[in-house]
């Protein structure tokens, strides 16, 4: 099983986001130099770790200032016997609009390898995808695809969720979302379920609870099988994701952080 792929998608499924209501919370939620640490679990077992970082520098893509955001994942312990995983998902994300200008994936999952780079043209709503040859390491000729307006990849969607003003939503309100992954545009829905406090290694964190409506697939059990919690504060960082799978529960939970722009809110 491609565990890291599963956990990243479960953690960021709702992050293929171009949300219909684009009103944002007041103040800045994202800082350069930020780092978030996660534990990945399958049932009662820890099977991996994940780290997301925002580089200390601001980069330029398409003549726009960009955050360089990376997510790193690797399996630990007994999970490495099943499928050793060491993945890096990254993107150059516009510091103002939080749209993607360039994204990349470097995946090593058992015998599976992928090195992919996607460049985006937000003016023409196009994405140019190039994949490295597994033997030579040289990139093949790029393929171009149409994208939704203001497209975001998985990583940029994760960042964009952090500025959504959830006070605009009532329980069971639906957010319509879209995005681009590999070579396809996606459209699906997320239901807002209000607030809930999640107990973590860094404290009890008040969170926004969201459930994406899952399409039929061979990994998750039912359309309401994935639940995500984002901190209900000025950061809105992913705190936990839990997925009901055909083989049990799996997910990821926050275990550490540094460099947040706002103090993480916890309760007793």
Tab-separated table of C-alpha atoms in Angstrom:
chain	number	residue	atom	x	y	z
A	1	UNK	CA	0.000	0.000	0.000
A	2	UNK	CA	1.283	3.494	-0.828
A	3	UNK	CA	0.861	4.634	2.789
A	4	UNK	CA	2.321	8.117	2.533
A	5	UNK	CA	0.201	8.872	-0.515
A	6	UNK	CA	-2.846	7.701	1.382
A	7	UNK	CA	-2.098	9.834	4.404
A	8	UNK	CA	-1.281	12.963	2.453
A	9	UNK	CA	-4.458	12.705	0.433
A	10	UNK	CA	-6.535	11.998	3.534
A	11	UNK	CA	-4.906	14.897	5.348
A	12	UNK	CA	-5.312	17.324	2.503
A	13	UNK	CA	-8.304	15.978	0.591
A	14	UNK	CA	-10.247	19.095	1.338
A	15	UNK	CA	-7.289	21.079	0.135
A	16	UNK	CA	-7.893	20.809	-3.579
A	17	UNK	CA	-9.548	24.064	-2.883
A	18	UNK	CA	-10.979	26.893	-4.810
A	19	UNK	CA	-13.777	27.551	-2.320
A	20	UNK	CA	-16.857	29.338	-3.563
A	21	UNK	CA	-16.862	31.759	-0.611
A	22	UNK	CA	-13.381	33.292	-0.705
A	23	UNK	CA	-13.757	35.614	2.274
A	24	UNK	CA	-10.696	35.321	4.509
A	25	UNK	CA	-10.041	35.712	8.186
A	26	UNK	CA	-8.509	38.993	9.251
A	27	UNK	CA	-4.772	39.060	9.874
A	28	UNK	CA	-1.966	36.934	8.590
A	29	UNK	CA	-2.160	33.157	9.136
A	30	UNK	CA	1.033	31.992	7.414
A	31	UNK	CA	4.652	32.806	8.242
A	32	UNK	CA	7.926	31.989	6.514
A	33	UNK	CA	10.008	29.632	8.628
A	34	UNK	CA	6.969	27.691	9.861
A	35	UNK	CA	7.201	23.971	10.627
A	36	UNK	CA	4.467	21.472	11.579
A	37	UNK	CA	5.155	17.886	12.722
A	38	UNK	CA	2.672	15.018	12.422
A	39	UNK	CA	2.360	11.406	13.516
A	40	UNK	CA	0.779	9.029	11.014
A	41	UNK	CA	-1.161	6.100	12.397
A	42	UNK	CA	-2.941	2.941	11.317
A	43	UNK	CA	-5.218	1.752	14.095
A	44	UNK	CA	-3.195	1.859	17.322
A	45	UNK	CA	0.144	1.731	15.508
A	46	UNK	CA	2.407	4.616	14.527
A	47	UNK	CA	3.381	3.919	10.926
A	48	UNK	CA	5.033	7.143	9.816
A	49	UNK	CA	5.822	10.787	10.349
A	50	UNK	CA	5.099	13.911	8.343
A	51	UNK	CA	6.539	17.412	8.308
A	52	UNK	CA	5.317	20.530	6.522
A	53	UNK	CA	7.569	23.556	6.157
A	54	UNK	CA	7.369	27.079	4.791
A	55	UNK	CA	10.823	28.187	3.634
A	56	UNK	CA	12.349	31.253	5.308
A	57	UNK	CA	12.812	32.964	1.907
A	58	UNK	CA	10.240	34.324	-0.549
A	59	UNK	CA	10.712	33.122	-4.144
A	60	UNK	CA	9.562	34.490	-7.510
A	61	UNK	CA	7.494	32.525	-10.043
A	62	UNK	CA	5.499	34.127	-12.895
A	63	UNK	CA	6.819	37.469	-11.610
A	64	UNK	CA	4.946	36.916	-8.349
A	65	UNK	CA	6.240	36.513	-4.801
A	66	UNK	CA	5.773	32.944	-3.587
A	67	UNK	CA	6.024	30.856	-0.444
A	68	UNK	CA	7.999	27.646	-0.946
A	69	UNK	CA	5.966	25.028	0.891
A	70	UNK	CA	7.013	21.394	1.341
A	71	UNK	CA	5.435	18.307	2.853
A	72	UNK	CA	7.727	15.402	3.723
A	73	UNK	CA	6.495	11.925	4.676
A	74	UNK	CA	8.197	8.680	5.563
A	75	UNK	CA	7.178	5.350	7.034
A	76	UNK	CA	8.502	4.139	10.368
A	77	UNK	CA	8.886	0.799	12.117
A	78	UNK	CA	6.874	-2.157	10.903
A	79	UNK	CA	5.327	-0.101	8.076
A	80	UNK	CA	8.718	-0.033	6.323
A	81	UNK	CA	8.507	-3.815	6.001
A	82	UNK	CA	5.293	-3.451	4.033
A	83	UNK	CA	6.324	-0.499	1.862
A	84	UNK	CA	9.190	1.854	2.627
A	85	UNK	CA	8.092	5.386	1.823
A	86	UNK	CA	10.004	8.656	1.547
A	87	UNK	CA	7.991	11.358	-0.220
A	88	UNK	CA	8.239	15.089	-0.842
A	89	UNK	CA	5.312	17.140	-2.117
A	90	UNK	CA	5.986	20.845	-2.678
A	91	UNK	CA	4.751	24.005	-4.321
A	92	UNK	CA	5.535	27.651	-4.942
A	93	UNK	CA	2.398	29.360	-3.668
A	94	UNK	CA	1.468	32.989	-4.388
A	95	UNK	CA	1.881	34.977	-1.159
A	96	UNK	CA	-1.222	37.070	-1.911
A	97	UNK	CA	-3.710	34.915	-3.829
A	98	UNK	CA	-2.415	31.568	-2.494
A	99	UNK	CA	-2.684	30.023	-5.966
A	100	UNK	CA	-0.085	27.595	-7.312
A	101	UNK	CA	2.596	28.794	-9.736
A	102	UNK	CA	4.672	25.610	-9.640
A	103	UNK	CA	4.304	22.268	-7.874
A	104	UNK	CA	6.446	19.161	-7.644
A	105	UNK	CA	6.423	15.647	-6.264
A	106	UNK	CA	9.355	13.356	-5.537
A	107	UNK	CA	7.935	10.003	-4.471
A	108	UNK	CA	9.707	6.858	-3.336
A	109	UNK	CA	7.208	4.220	-2.234
A	110	UNK	CA	8.454	0.626	-2.301
A	111	UNK	CA	9.409	0.018	-5.922
A	112	UNK	CA	7.376	2.989	-7.116
A	113	UNK	CA	9.218	6.169	-8.145
A	114	UNK	CA	7.916	9.492	-9.456
A	115	UNK	CA	9.519	12.875	-10.066
A	116	UNK	CA	6.954	15.321	-11.424
A	117	UNK	CA	7.011	19.080	-11.945
A	118	UNK	CA	3.930	21.119	-12.908
A	119	UNK	CA	4.093	24.773	-13.967
A	120	UNK	CA	0.894	26.807	-14.009
A	121	UNK	CA	-0.195	29.714	-16.186
A	122	UNK	CA	-2.929	31.453	-14.156
A	123	UNK	CA	-3.699	33.914	-16.963
A	124	UNK	CA	-4.478	31.146	-19.466
A	125	UNK	CA	-5.749	28.562	-16.964
A	126	UNK	CA	-3.208	25.983	-18.110
A	127	UNK	CA	-0.908	23.513	-16.384
A	128	UNK	CA	2.211	22.039	-17.997
A	129	UNK	CA	3.100	18.622	-16.549
A	130	UNK	CA	6.470	16.975	-16.994
A	131	UNK	CA	7.608	13.670	-15.524
A	132	UNK	CA	11.171	12.391	-15.236
A	133	UNK	CA	12.120	9.112	-16.893
A	134	UNK	CA	12.621	6.512	-14.153
A	135	UNK	CA	15.847	5.219	-15.690
A	136	UNK	CA	17.609	8.317	-17.034
A	137	UNK	CA	16.144	10.923	-14.677
A	138	UNK	CA	15.609	13.241	-17.648
A	139	UNK	CA	12.258	14.964	-17.995
A	140	UNK	CA	9.989	13.921	-20.841
A	141	UNK	CA	8.243	16.473	-23.062
A	142	UNK	CA	5.588	18.302	-21.019
A	143	UNK	CA	1.871	17.776	-21.498
A	144	UNK	CA	-0.504	20.719	-21.147
A	145	UNK	CA	-3.945	20.597	-19.518
A	146	UNK	CA	-6.752	23.070	-18.865
A	147	UNK	CA	-7.341	23.976	-15.224
A	148	UNK	CA	-10.041	25.715	-13.192
A	149	UNK	CA	-9.638	29.446	-12.654
A	150	UNK	CA	-7.316	30.342	-9.757
A	151	UNK	CA	-6.195	26.719	-9.579
A	152	UNK	CA	-4.554	25.247	-6.506
A	153	UNK	CA	-2.699	22.003	-6.168
A	154	UNK	CA	-2.890	19.910	-2.970
A	155	UNK	CA	-0.205	21.919	-1.155
A	156	UNK	CA	-1.596	25.348	-2.055
A	157	UNK	CA	-5.071	24.152	-1.118
A	158	UNK	CA	-3.750	23.216	2.309
A	159	UNK	CA	-2.459	26.783	2.653
A	160	UNK	CA	-5.666	28.348	1.327
A	161	UNK	CA	-7.841	26.570	3.880
A	162	UNK	CA	-6.012	28.544	6.518
A	163	UNK	CA	-7.577	31.844	5.479
A	164	UNK	CA	-11.180	30.687	5.021
A	165	UNK	CA	-13.561	32.543	7.328
A	166	UNK	CA	-15.480	29.642	8.836
A	167	UNK	CA	-17.607	32.040	10.887
A	168	UNK	CA	-19.543	32.540	7.637
A	169	UNK	CA	-20.716	28.906	7.735
A	170	UNK	CA	-23.418	27.161	9.733
A	171	UNK	CA	-23.374	23.503	10.708
A	172	UNK	CA	-23.952	21.275	7.658
A	173	UNK	CA	-23.309	24.118	5.209
A	174	UNK	CA	-21.587	22.848	2.065
A	175	UNK	CA	-18.412	24.249	0.532
A	176	UNK	CA	-17.973	23.591	-3.186
A	177	UNK	CA	-14.323	22.976	-4.054
A	178	UNK	CA	-12.196	22.249	-7.106
A	179	UNK	CA	-8.553	21.743	-7.952
A	180	UNK	CA	-5.963	20.037	-10.125
A	181	UNK	CA	-4.075	16.790	-9.465
A	182	UNK	CA	-1.768	14.858	-11.860
A	183	UNK	CA	-3.655	15.487	-15.107
A	184	UNK	CA	-7.236	16.140	-14.045
A	185	UNK	CA	-9.419	18.865	-12.596
A	186	UNK	CA	-11.540	17.762	-9.642
A	187	UNK	CA	-14.805	19.014	-8.192
A	188	UNK	CA	-16.391	17.827	-4.968
A	189	UNK	CA	-18.046	19.035	-1.775
A	190	UNK	CA	-17.086	19.536	1.863
A	191	UNK	CA	-19.583	19.755	4.732
A	192	UNK	CA	-18.867	22.011	7.716
A	193	UNK	CA	-19.722	20.387	11.064
A	194	UNK	CA	-19.005	23.213	13.489
A	195	UNK	CA	-16.367	23.089	16.226
A	196	UNK	CA	-14.883	20.263	18.246
A	197	UNK	CA	-11.925	20.031	20.651
A	198	UNK	CA	-9.175	17.564	19.727
A	199	UNK	CA	-6.770	16.159	22.322
A	200	UNK	CA	-3.180	16.087	21.003
A	201	UNK	CA	0.378	15.824	22.301
A	202	UNK	CA	0.590	19.635	22.218
A	203	UNK	CA	-2.657	20.192	24.124
A	204	UNK	CA	-6.420	20.237	23.680
A	205	UNK	CA	-7.084	22.299	20.550
A	206	UNK	CA	-10.483	23.811	19.585
A	207	UNK	CA	-11.008	22.959	15.919
A	208	UNK	CA	-13.259	23.407	12.921
A	209	UNK	CA	-14.600	20.019	11.805
A	210	UNK	CA	-15.007	19.271	8.105
A	211	UNK	CA	-16.088	16.162	6.210
A	212	UNK	CA	-15.405	15.919	2.463
A	213	UNK	CA	-17.889	13.867	0.445
A	214	UNK	CA	-15.752	11.054	-0.924
A	215	UNK	CA	-16.273	9.505	-4.365
A	216	UNK	CA	-16.427	5.711	-4.638
A	217	UNK	CA	-12.938	4.259	-4.194
A	218	UNK	CA	-11.070	1.193	-2.953
A	219	UNK	CA	-9.410	2.857	0.072
A	220	UNK	CA	-12.083	4.646	2.097
A	221	UNK	CA	-15.315	3.213	3.514
A	222	UNK	CA	-18.296	5.332	2.500
A	223	UNK	CA	-18.742	8.900	1.305
A	224	UNK	CA	-18.341	10.342	4.836
A	225	UNK	CA	-15.232	8.291	5.582
A	226	UNK	CA	-12.734	11.158	6.022
A	227	UNK	CA	-12.936	13.785	8.779
A	228	UNK	CA	-10.519	16.718	9.152
A	229	UNK	CA	-10.025	19.161	12.008
A	230	UNK	CA	-8.378	22.589	11.597
A	231	UNK	CA	-7.382	24.714	14.597
A	232	UNK	CA	-10.088	27.310	15.297
A	233	UNK	CA	-7.675	30.206	15.784
A	234	UNK	CA	-5.625	32.644	13.724
A	235	UNK	CA	-3.503	29.835	12.255
A	236	UNK	CA	-6.137	27.303	11.111
A	237	UNK	CA	-3.512	24.586	10.802
A	238	UNK	CA	-4.510	20.958	10.159
A	239	UNK	CA	-4.631	19.282	13.578
A	240	UNK	CA	-5.980	15.832	12.777
A	241	UNK	CA	-7.401	13.779	9.939
A	242	UNK	CA	-9.050	10.405	10.440
A	243	UNK	CA	-10.080	8.075	7.632
A	244	UNK	CA	-12.343	5.034	7.930
A	245	UNK	CA	-10.776	2.487	5.605
A	246	UNK	CA	-11.739	-1.044	4.668
A	247	UNK	CA	-8.828	-2.240	6.844
A	248	UNK	CA	-9.582	0.012	9.844
A	249	UNK	CA	-8.822	3.606	10.833
A	250	UNK	CA	-5.843	5.591	9.554
A	251	UNK	CA	-4.818	9.202	9.731
A	252	UNK	CA	-2.453	11.864	10.929
A	253	UNK	CA	-2.305	14.081	14.029
A	254	UNK	CA	-0.272	17.124	15.039
A	255	UNK	CA	2.596	16.419	17.459
A	256	UNK	CA	4.735	19.564	17.216
A	257	UNK	CA	5.090	23.024	15.690
A	258	UNK	CA	7.274	26.093	15.512
A	259	UNK	CA	7.252	29.478	13.811
A	260	UNK	CA	3.471	29.980	13.774
A	261	UNK	CA	2.422	33.564	13.101
A	262	UNK	CA	-0.233	33.422	15.831
A	263	UNK	CA	-0.202	31.624	19.178
A	264	UNK	CA	-1.810	28.191	18.940
A	265	UNK	CA	-5.024	28.209	20.954
A	266	UNK	CA	-5.434	25.417	23.510
A	267	UNK	CA	-7.890	24.830	26.350
A	268	UNK	CA	-7.762	22.991	29.678
